[in-house]
Amino acid sequence: MTISDFTEAELIARIQHNLPFPPDWLLVGIGDDAAVVQPERNRAEVFSVDALVDGVHFDRAFVPPDAIGHRALAVNLSDLAAMGAQPRLALLSMALPPRLPIADFDQIVLGFSRLALEHRVHLAGGNLTRTPGPLLIDVTVVGSVKRRQALTRKGARPGDELYVSGTIGGAAAGRQALQTGRPVDGLPMASCARQYLYPEPRVRAGVMLARNRAVRACVDLSDGLADAVHQIARASSTGAVVEAGLLPLPPPARDWFHAQGLDPAVAAVSGGDDYELLVAVAPRHGRRFNAVAARAGVSFTRIGACTDGHDVVIRSSAHGGAFDAPLTHTGYVHFR
Amino acid sequence: MTISDFTEAELIARIQHNLPFPPDWLLVGIGDDAAVVQPERNRAEVFSVDALVDGVHFDRAFVPPDAIGHRALAVNLSDLAAMGAQPRLALLSMALPPRLPIADFDQIVLGFSRLALEHRVHLAGGNLTRTPGPLLIDVTVVGSVKRRQALTRKGARPGDELYVSGTIGGAAAGRQALQTGRPVDGLPMASCARQYLYPEPRVRAGVMLARNRAVRACVDLSDGLADAVHQIARASSTGAVVEAGLLPLPPPARDWFHAQGLDPAVAAVSGGDDYELLVAVAPRHGRRFNAVAARAGVSFTRIGACTDGHDVVIRSSAHGGAFDAPLTHTGYVHFR
């Protein structure tokens, strides 16, 4: 049985089957021309949209369908987290190839719904269409934040310290390992594969950092750490230095990159698919920041600092000296 | 020059070039992880998302790129209109084939922006991705309505009269004429082609009908009039009768369908692509409804009524008698 054996109404019913009871602020949900929602009092609203395309952002050959649904929501929740916003609702728009097995469709929805439930995000509407092309999942998320607490990219100042949540490079290593087609279950790479397939958006950390005004700028790592550092530096009109020796690479990822003949630090900063947060912290807020991060249950690692000027560099230590090189700016790849 | 000659940042800059000065309620716009918006006081928010796929919802062979951009926004504004919501902002998510000419990209954005400006919808964010498949444009729109004024599909009662705005069948006839590949400029079909390419969403009418509580149920015709009648009847637990002789077909469309050997009424109710409103009006509200429609500058035509029971029929008159047939329910086509 594939998608083409079902009507749109039947597919929508399969999605609704997964949903919890609608919250009272959802005045009109799935099934009308549009969703109607009661906004939260005294909060600004935060909107993000992000699409995943088969063959571009994932590959059905090695990404199980529930992971596709999980990632489609996770990448968007990560954007909300980077603004310090509490997620509230999502709209799910899918372009479905007719030959997609219905079991895969159900699993995609399941992966999406599980993560939605975990973060108390309610699916308020969406769109289904067929496509002669690849599977595409486009998710819009809506969250809220107190107006003056929204985290942006532009508040960093020279001297601020840069911290990254969790680890970096694991997802890229996991993706590469999965691409080989060899099973990674139980291997050292299993944890990296999991980081790639089921990223955990840092929603709680983002919300708590915003509420406690513990950081001056924040961005998520969707396009890799190098790009994220450039984003903060450019928006804040600062330079930045990243210290290669401080980067928190998981040991299996480090070993994996070594075995592939890659410099682990370079591979990790340009790898992407880590849905972590990069934040700029004023030196005098260091203690408050550490306390909030600890309460959020997320480890942050200091990886460098914002500097005067506009140069964004990665610093390596060798033979007792320090060597700076431009931090490769992978966010500006050509659009192909 | 095609899309593949540009970076994502350059493409975003080309979009921003078209935008008016951002309104003061847009606290953070394009360029951060997410948009931050100040909600309107004492209004509920209305969300809709709809995707157009090349080869499914339009065909680049005969739809000019500015019309693609126009339609991508229009179909969403039509959904807001059907809820009685005033549109406010949009998010534009595009999956772009690498070989798309940059001139076409610019025209798509131009068509979108022109309609956005006309309805004072501000582009607050979006997403660009490449795709190995067809061009896909997914638009999320956000509007607002007073909580108790939102129009839904479910308030109709037996005896309510059904009215449709504008005309029906013109867009379907125009699409068919364009598909022949013969130029339609200056021909009788030019107006139909225009209805297909540049539909005018009934935003003002929807807002005014909601504000004046002039209708009991409302839906837009995205999937054709027959489907719209079924939507209202099912959601309201009524039947419905549509009188074929009352359907407002533009004369060129009627002639076109005749020339193709089609029954004009049947072709018009199942044709789709008319972004008109279907409303159910309580008989005692007829005068108020007509006054509001006149002030909105939109002609509405009575085409039938809601009935007891659950049958949805189309009634034809011939030889002094009336003949009922089931109204073909094109909304339930299989998903292929």
XYZ file of C-alpha atoms in Angstrom:
672
model
C 0.000 0.000 0.000
C 1.331 3.386 -0.979
C 0.178 6.977 -0.626
C -1.658 6.688 -3.953
C -4.120 4.203 -2.427
C -5.466 6.846 -0.044
C -7.475 10.035 -0.258
C -6.195 13.236 1.243
C -8.921 13.022 3.889
C -7.776 9.514 4.835
C -4.172 10.653 5.158
C -5.220 13.586 7.325
C -7.223 11.198 9.514
C -4.084 9.078 9.985
C -2.230 12.171 11.165
C -5.010 13.209 13.543
C -5.041 9.719 15.004
C -1.595 10.488 16.494
C -2.537 13.779 18.081
C -3.273 14.428 21.744
C -6.417 16.251 22.818
C -6.249 19.830 21.500
C -5.396 22.575 24.012
C -8.077 25.145 24.833
C -6.167 27.925 23.057
C -6.627 26.082 19.746
C -10.012 27.557 18.785
C -10.177 25.921 15.336
C -7.826 23.090 14.480
C -7.282 20.742 11.556
C -10.209 20.493 9.142
C -11.209 24.067 8.340
C -9.669 26.541 5.890
C -7.196 27.690 8.520
C -6.348 27.250 12.191
C -7.507 29.820 14.753
C -5.425 30.312 17.865
C -5.721 32.452 20.979
C -2.364 34.212 21.427
C -0.622 34.272 24.788
C -0.909 37.458 26.787
C 2.066 39.783 26.943
C 4.291 37.638 24.753
C 5.750 38.231 21.336
C 5.309 35.479 18.784
C 8.154 33.710 17.068
C 7.878 32.080 13.636
C 10.215 29.759 11.820
C 9.916 27.594 8.721
C 12.361 25.001 7.464
C 12.082 22.344 4.784
C 13.802 18.979 4.482
C 14.137 17.467 1.009
C 14.957 13.818 0.297
C 18.360 13.665 -1.377
C 19.386 17.075 -0.042
C 18.854 17.131 3.731
C 18.453 13.424 4.274
C 18.457 10.247 2.282
C 15.703 7.702 2.630
C 18.319 5.077 1.831
C 19.777 5.371 5.324
C 17.427 7.585 7.337
C 14.457 5.684 8.758
C 11.104 7.407 8.244
C 10.482 8.166 11.916
C 13.829 9.969 11.989
C 12.729 12.044 8.971
C 9.650 13.201 10.873
C 11.688 13.808 14.016
C 14.313 15.875 12.203
C 11.739 17.926 10.284
C 10.359 19.222 13.570
C 13.687 19.273 15.441
C 15.396 21.652 13.014
C 12.541 24.107 13.508
C 12.413 23.769 17.278
C 16.131 24.457 17.242
C 15.446 27.783 15.517
C 12.921 28.681 18.207
C 15.400 27.624 20.890
C 17.963 29.989 19.382
C 15.492 32.861 19.905
C 14.732 31.784 23.465
C 11.147 31.001 22.466
C 8.832 28.465 24.022
C 7.323 26.412 21.165
C 3.556 26.225 20.946
C 2.259 24.935 17.646
C 3.376 23.559 14.312
C 2.010 23.361 10.784
C 3.080 20.312 8.779
C 3.245 20.617 4.998
C 4.298 17.538 3.050
C 4.872 16.894 -0.644
C 4.491 13.149 -1.045
C 5.668 10.964 -3.934
C 2.816 8.600 -4.913
C 4.974 5.527 -4.334
C 5.796 6.375 -0.730
C 4.722 3.333 1.307
C 1.872 4.183 3.671
C 3.856 2.548 6.486
C 6.641 5.074 5.882
C 4.114 7.915 5.911
C 2.807 6.682 9.261
C 6.327 6.430 10.666
C 7.205 9.955 9.515
C 4.111 11.249 11.278
C 4.942 9.167 14.349
C 8.475 10.574 14.586
C 7.087 14.076 14.226
C 4.323 13.512 16.769
C 6.592 11.947 19.395
C 8.898 14.954 19.390
C 5.910 17.313 19.310
C 4.458 15.636 22.379
C 7.792 15.791 24.184
C 7.931 19.569 23.680
C 4.170 20.109 24.030
C 3.901 21.439 20.499
C 0.434 21.046 19.046
C -0.085 20.296 15.363
C -2.630 22.946 14.361
C -2.811 22.437 10.617
C -0.890 21.778 7.477
C -1.059 20.733 3.885
C -0.641 17.538 1.911
C 0.150 17.459 -1.764
C 1.458 14.888 -4.151
C 4.688 15.554 -5.995
C 6.413 14.006 -9.006
C 9.671 14.821 -7.186
C 11.296 13.803 -3.925
C 9.628 13.690 -0.520
C 9.646 17.169 0.993
C 8.612 18.087 4.533
C 8.147 21.743 5.322
C 7.378 22.625 8.914
C 6.313 25.968 10.314
C 6.608 26.389 14.061
C 5.189 29.119 16.240
C 6.457 29.902 19.705
C 6.446 32.800 22.090
C 8.882 34.830 24.123
C 8.675 37.960 26.232
C 9.322 40.816 23.894
C 12.466 42.106 25.567
C 13.898 38.662 26.158
C 14.129 37.427 22.556
C 17.649 36.245 21.769
C 19.116 37.470 18.498
C 22.444 37.143 16.757
C 23.470 40.708 17.101
C 24.096 41.546 20.742
C 27.644 40.195 21.092
C 30.568 42.516 21.940
C 34.340 42.119 21.709
C 35.524 40.207 24.759
C 32.368 38.132 25.086
C 33.078 34.456 25.421
C 31.639 31.949 22.979
C 30.104 28.757 24.302
C 28.542 25.853 22.446
C 26.042 23.385 23.897
C 26.572 19.629 23.828
C 29.111 18.327 21.337
C 29.876 19.052 17.702
C 30.863 16.824 14.821
C 28.988 13.789 16.104
C 26.100 14.228 13.702
C 28.375 14.714 10.688
C 30.419 11.635 11.628
C 27.216 9.673 12.198
C 25.865 10.731 8.820
C 29.078 9.664 7.109
C 29.029 6.318 8.880
C 25.394 5.725 7.900
C 26.227 6.650 4.311
C 28.676 3.761 4.128
C 25.691 1.462 4.405
C 27.335 -0.663 7.079
C 25.225 -1.159 10.191
C 26.378 1.042 13.060
C 24.268 -0.480 15.814
C 26.392 -1.262 18.831
C 29.528 0.141 17.196
C 31.283 3.213 18.617
C 29.434 5.147 15.892
C 25.972 4.249 17.191
C 25.815 7.331 19.415
C 26.917 9.580 16.542
C 24.345 8.032 14.204
C 21.729 8.734 16.823
C 22.847 12.365 17.075
C 22.373 12.674 13.331
C 19.038 10.870 13.158
C 17.347 12.164 16.297
C 18.824 15.552 17.200
C 17.561 17.003 20.479
C 16.713 20.654 20.022
C 17.909 22.749 22.961
C 14.502 24.222 23.695
C 14.729 24.249 27.477
C 18.216 25.747 27.464
C 17.192 28.464 24.989
C 14.112 29.398 27.007
C 16.022 29.516 30.289
C 18.937 31.518 28.885
C 16.483 34.071 27.473
C 14.426 34.306 30.647
C 17.532 34.876 32.749
C 19.239 37.249 30.299
C 22.324 35.111 30.605
C 23.631 35.564 27.056
C 24.075 38.498 24.675
C 23.630 36.637 21.391
C 22.499 33.191 20.346
C 22.263 31.201 17.146
C 21.716 27.556 16.358
C 24.230 25.445 14.489
C 22.029 24.285 11.629
C 24.733 25.057 9.052
C 27.681 24.118 11.220
C 29.662 25.835 13.959
C 31.833 27.824 11.548
C 28.776 29.358 9.932
C 27.213 30.052 13.327
C 30.322 31.917 14.535
C 30.263 33.995 11.355
C 26.572 34.757 11.845
C 27.090 36.139 15.338
C 30.249 38.017 14.372
C 28.691 39.604 11.304
C 25.394 40.528 12.962
C 27.219 41.928 16.005
C 30.039 43.630 14.027
C 32.772 41.803 15.883
C 35.526 39.381 14.989
C 35.885 35.976 16.623
C 38.501 33.441 17.517
C 37.700 29.767 17.923
C 40.267 27.612 19.690
C 40.538 24.261 17.954
C 41.779 22.575 21.104
C 38.626 23.496 23.012
C 36.095 22.068 20.558
C 33.924 19.414 22.239
C 34.133 16.506 19.801
C 32.775 13.156 20.946
C 35.677 10.645 20.954
C 34.040 8.298 18.383
C 33.613 11.229 15.988
C 37.233 12.262 16.470
C 38.361 8.712 15.733
C 36.041 8.498 12.736
C 37.368 11.714 11.159
C 40.960 10.596 11.805
C 40.278 7.282 10.094
C 38.861 9.157 7.084
C 42.034 11.236 6.840
C 40.208 14.397 7.923
C 41.332 17.001 10.456
C 38.755 16.409 13.216
C 38.456 20.089 14.168
C 37.914 21.206 10.576
C 35.447 18.395 9.905
C 33.517 19.206 13.066
C 33.183 22.963 12.562
C 32.007 22.575 8.969
C 30.019 19.381 9.362
C 26.564 20.750 10.106
C 23.556 18.794 11.374
C 24.444 19.555 14.995
C 21.379 21.281 16.386
C 23.236 22.895 19.221
C 23.294 26.508 20.394
C 26.201 28.912 20.099
C 26.008 31.767 22.595
C 28.026 34.879 23.395
C 28.396 35.538 27.113
C 29.582 38.771 28.691
C 32.546 37.985 30.969
C 30.759 39.459 33.978
C 27.768 37.185 33.345
C 29.879 34.021 33.319
C 28.702 32.803 36.702
C 25.032 33.451 35.976
C 25.363 31.754 32.607
C 26.936 28.653 34.139
C 24.233 28.466 36.783
C 21.429 28.692 34.187
C 23.071 26.133 31.911
C 23.425 23.751 34.850
C 19.758 24.182 35.761
C 18.811 23.562 32.123
C 20.754 20.302 32.312
C 22.891 21.143 29.291
C 26.669 21.231 29.229
C 28.165 24.232 27.460
C 31.815 24.386 26.459
C 33.792 27.589 26.036
C 35.292 27.463 22.550
C 36.586 30.990 21.998
C 35.652 34.639 22.161
C 34.438 37.617 20.198
C 37.209 40.018 19.246
C 37.743 43.538 17.968
C 37.808 43.888 14.213
C 36.100 41.572 11.769
C 38.411 38.583 11.367
C 36.933 35.198 12.217
C 39.728 32.722 12.836
C 40.400 29.268 14.204
C 43.476 29.025 16.444
C 45.552 25.876 16.709
C 48.381 25.260 19.135
C 51.403 23.280 18.089
C 55.043 23.166 19.159
C 54.330 25.705 21.882
C 52.966 28.331 19.435
C 49.514 29.425 18.301
C 48.543 29.580 14.639
C 45.485 31.382 13.335
C 43.731 30.451 10.113
C 40.531 31.863 8.646
C 37.535 29.897 9.882
C 36.100 28.384 6.704
C 32.749 29.944 6.124
C 30.672 27.052 4.914
C 27.428 29.009 5.124
C 28.243 30.761 1.885
C 28.394 27.740 -0.368
C 26.833 28.228 -3.747
C 23.197 27.335 -4.065
C 23.456 24.025 -5.852
C 22.286 32.767 -15.042
C 20.480 30.218 -12.917
C 19.839 29.718 -9.236
C 23.031 27.650 -8.990
C 25.150 30.747 -9.698
C 24.013 32.374 -6.459
C 24.497 31.837 -2.765
C 21.536 31.518 -0.441
C 22.445 34.895 1.076
C 22.394 36.503 -2.373
C 18.987 35.033 -3.152
C 17.622 36.264 0.169
C 18.998 39.723 -0.602
C 17.115 39.682 -3.928
C 13.915 38.911 -2.041
C 14.500 41.635 0.544
C 15.117 44.129 -2.243
C 11.400 43.846 -3.102
C 10.098 44.418 0.389
C 8.591 47.585 1.785
C 9.820 49.086 5.054
C 8.983 46.629 7.858
C 6.036 47.509 10.109
C 6.748 48.325 13.752
C 5.091 45.114 14.963
C 7.797 43.096 13.187
C 10.346 43.035 16.000
C 12.819 40.718 14.249
C 12.479 40.075 10.522
C 14.415 38.179 7.871
C 17.994 37.322 8.797
C 17.819 35.764 12.254
C 16.909 32.222 13.290
C 13.230 33.134 13.395
C 10.903 36.117 13.076
C 9.562 37.846 16.195
C 6.195 39.547 15.983
C 4.074 41.584 18.363
C 0.553 40.078 18.263
C -2.499 42.280 17.882
C -4.468 42.973 21.015
C -7.752 41.185 21.547
C -7.582 39.234 18.314
C -7.233 35.530 17.658
C -4.576 34.466 15.184
C -5.288 32.530 12.027
C -2.743 30.270 10.330
C -2.796 28.650 6.929
C -0.204 26.844 4.827
C -0.501 25.750 1.222
C 2.042 24.478 -1.273
C 2.123 24.747 -5.055
C 4.171 22.169 -6.971
C 5.259 22.533 -10.586
C 3.495 19.871 -12.629
C 0.726 19.435 -10.057
C -0.761 22.852 -9.248
C 0.683 24.778 -12.159
C 2.895 24.163 -15.127
C 5.837 26.383 -15.888
C 5.183 25.613 -19.558
C 2.202 27.978 -19.570
C 2.180 29.808 -16.238
C 4.518 32.818 -16.219
C 6.750 33.045 -13.145
C 5.121 36.173 -11.706
C 1.781 34.327 -11.802
C 3.369 31.430 -9.875
C 4.384 33.833 -7.114
C 0.996 35.541 -7.186
C -0.928 32.275 -6.955
C 1.259 30.879 -4.175
C 0.223 33.768 -1.954
C -3.336 34.102 -3.322
C -4.365 30.543 -2.443
C -3.309 31.182 1.146
C -4.944 34.591 1.413
C -8.099 32.917 0.140
C -7.958 30.534 3.108
C -7.668 33.477 5.486
C -10.539 35.224 3.702
C -12.686 32.141 4.248
C -12.108 32.508 8.008
C -12.871 36.224 7.923
C -9.284 36.987 8.912
C -7.280 40.088 8.086
C -3.910 38.914 6.706
C -0.813 40.199 8.410
C 2.356 38.326 7.527
C 3.656 35.531 5.351
C 6.544 33.087 5.402
C 7.860 32.025 1.997
C 9.492 28.610 1.675
C 10.799 27.618 -1.736
C 12.437 24.448 -3.058
C 14.358 25.555 -6.135
C 15.702 23.405 -8.965
C 19.313 24.468 -9.691
C 18.513 25.222 -13.321
C 15.755 27.704 -12.546
C 16.726 30.932 -14.345
C 17.445 33.736 -11.906
C 15.117 35.961 -13.934
C 12.278 33.524 -13.220
C 13.165 33.511 -9.531
C 12.999 37.310 -9.500
C 9.632 37.269 -11.287
C 8.195 34.711 -8.849
C 9.248 36.949 -5.973
C 7.856 39.996 -7.774
C 4.439 38.384 -8.300
C 4.381 37.366 -4.646
C 5.488 40.798 -3.429
C 3.001 42.731 -5.553
C 0.071 40.801 -4.119
C 1.554 41.046 -0.624
C 1.798 44.807 -0.935
C -1.769 45.039 -2.231
C -3.048 43.245 0.870
C -0.484 44.761 3.247
C 0.966 41.373 4.068
C 4.534 41.576 5.258
C 7.059 38.881 4.406
C 8.536 38.055 7.805
C 10.740 35.088 6.972
C 11.044 31.899 5.037
C 13.352 29.246 3.779
C 15.227 28.497 0.576
C 16.471 25.075 -0.358
C 17.601 23.441 -3.551
C 15.746 20.398 -4.813
C 16.482 17.713 -7.385
C 12.736 17.747 -8.067
C 10.222 20.296 -9.326
C 9.879 23.875 -8.155
C 7.794 23.962 -4.984
C 6.492 27.061 -3.214
C 5.091 26.656 0.247
C 3.566 29.704 1.850
C 2.437 30.152 5.439
C 0.190 33.109 6.129
C -0.818 34.557 9.466
C -3.828 36.776 9.945
C -6.098 37.824 12.752
C -9.783 37.926 13.540
C -11.866 38.720 16.596
C -12.273 35.478 18.430
C -16.052 35.282 18.196
C -16.160 36.432 14.595
C -14.075 33.698 12.963
C -15.987 32.111 10.096
C -15.982 28.344 9.974
C -17.570 25.689 7.799
C -19.887 24.354 10.402
C -22.536 26.955 11.260
C -24.972 26.376 8.383
C -28.547 25.183 9.034
C -31.233 23.713 6.785
C -32.958 26.543 4.961
C -29.842 28.743 4.790
C -29.176 30.052 1.326
C -25.882 29.376 -0.416
C -24.137 32.203 -2.224
C -20.893 32.218 -4.168
C -18.736 35.275 -4.854
C -17.692 36.333 -8.352
C -17.932 33.688 -11.048
C -17.004 30.029 -11.266
C -15.510 27.959 -14.057
C -13.531 30.825 -15.554
C -10.252 29.698 -14.046
C -10.718 26.090 -15.170
C -11.603 27.193 -18.702
C -8.655 29.576 -18.724
C -6.322 26.831 -17.570
C -7.568 24.509 -20.303
C -7.152 27.219 -22.925
C -3.601 27.942 -21.749
C -2.810 24.218 -21.830
C -3.542 24.158 -25.562
C -0.475 26.313 -25.998
C -2.275 28.735 -28.313
C -1.971 32.369 -27.248
C -5.138 33.623 -25.573
C -4.282 37.333 -25.478
C -7.159 39.378 -26.837
C -9.336 36.312 -27.383
C -12.561 35.813 -25.433
C -10.511 33.503 -23.204
C -8.094 36.216 -22.093
C -10.244 37.116 -19.082
C -10.523 33.437 -18.085
C -6.777 32.948 -18.449
C -6.289 35.942 -16.199
C -8.674 34.475 -13.610
C -6.564 31.326 -13.587
C -3.191 33.071 -13.491
C -3.925 35.945 -11.127
C -6.812 34.985 -8.849
C -8.001 37.764 -6.556
C -8.481 36.398 -3.053
C -11.673 37.743 -1.471
C -9.936 39.143 1.582
C -12.007 42.296 1.981
C -15.287 40.463 1.539
C -14.294 37.775 4.049
C -13.238 40.329 6.648
C -16.416 42.382 6.232
C -18.742 39.383 6.315
C -17.099 38.208 9.536
C -17.164 41.607 11.177
C -20.863 42.043 10.394
C -21.847 38.478 11.261
C -23.615 38.321 7.923
C -23.028 34.621 7.197
C -23.324 31.400 9.168
C -20.634 29.397 7.384
C -17.919 30.134 4.871
C -15.384 28.174 2.857
C -13.194 28.987 -0.094
C -13.424 27.157 -3.404
C -9.843 25.937 -3.672
C -10.953 22.437 -4.698
C -13.988 23.520 -6.681
C -17.543 24.518 -5.841
C -18.803 20.943 -5.539
C -16.190 20.170 -2.920
C -16.926 23.433 -1.097
C -20.653 22.646 -0.881
C -19.807 19.204 0.506
C -17.448 20.766 3.066
C -20.120 23.073 4.450
C -22.838 20.392 4.360
C -20.688 17.802 6.090
C -19.292 20.140 8.739
C -22.778 21.568 9.419
C -24.617 18.219 9.228
C -26.989 19.414 6.544
C -27.780 18.465 2.987
C -27.571 20.905 0.096
C -29.099 21.572 -3.278
C -27.264 23.527 -5.965
C -29.347 24.829 -8.875
C -27.418 24.408 -12.114
C -29.317 27.236 -13.772
C -28.149 29.737 -11.146
C -24.422 29.088 -11.432
C -22.557 32.266 -12.394
C -20.410 31.129 -15.318
C -18.644 33.786 -17.362
C -19.955 33.554 -20.973
C -16.515 32.791 -22.501
C -16.114 29.882 -20.074
C -19.587 28.578 -20.915
C -18.740 28.732 -24.635
C -15.373 27.120 -24.055
C -16.826 24.153 -22.144
C -19.542 23.734 -24.807
C -16.905 23.699 -27.535
C -15.003 20.991 -25.619
C -18.141 18.847 -25.460
C -18.447 19.360 -21.687
C -21.566 20.202 -19.681
C -20.705 23.750 -18.544
C -22.333 23.387 -15.116
C -20.559 20.140 -14.361
C -17.237 21.461 -15.640
C -17.612 24.624 -13.577
C -18.514 23.006 -10.243
C -15.675 20.507 -10.469
C -13.101 22.709 -12.174
C -11.302 24.163 -9.182
C -8.834 27.063 -9.185
C -11.611 29.587 -8.479
C -10.546 31.325 -5.297
C -14.030 32.491 -4.488
C -16.032 32.211 -1.253
C -19.065 30.019 -0.680
C -21.243 31.236 2.184
C -24.395 30.058 3.940
C -26.778 32.899 4.807
C -29.713 32.670 7.198
C -32.861 33.791 5.327
C -33.526 36.507 7.879
C -30.009 37.898 7.334
C -30.446 38.207 3.559
C -30.733 41.973 3.544
C -27.757 42.505 5.843
C -25.706 40.080 3.787
C -26.500 41.883 0.533
C -25.640 45.241 2.061
C -22.257 43.999 3.327
C -21.440 42.311 0.017
C -22.251 45.538 -1.825
C -20.014 47.545 0.491
C -17.228 45.009 -0.036
C -17.603 45.570 -3.776
C -18.090 41.870 -4.499
C -21.053 40.363 -6.323
C -22.471 37.245 -4.711
C -24.890 34.942 -6.534
C -27.436 32.711 -4.823
C -26.817 29.195 -6.152
C -28.893 27.002 -3.835
C -29.630 26.214 -0.223
C -28.832 23.951 2.673
C -31.426 21.250 3.234
C -32.561 18.709 5.805
C -30.883 15.346 5.566
C -27.446 14.712 4.156
C -27.919 14.542 0.382
C -25.906 17.000 -1.673
C -27.433 17.360 -5.115
C -27.322 19.488 -8.221
C -30.743 20.365 -9.656
C -31.337 20.871 -13.385
C -34.545 22.110 -14.997
C -35.656 20.760 -18.339
C -39.015 20.318 -20.085
C -40.760 22.022 -17.186
C -39.454 19.534 -14.599
C -36.585 19.497 -12.099
C -34.060 16.660 -11.958
C -31.704 16.082 -9.058
C -28.378 14.300 -9.417
C -25.671 13.764 -6.798
C -23.210 16.647 -6.825
C -19.957 14.999 -7.817
C -17.631 15.219 -4.891
C -14.310 15.976 -6.514
C -12.597 16.713 -3.216
C -12.332 13.026 -2.529
C -10.166 12.079 -5.491
C -7.463 9.589 -4.685
C -4.134 10.981 -3.661
C -2.219 10.492 -6.873
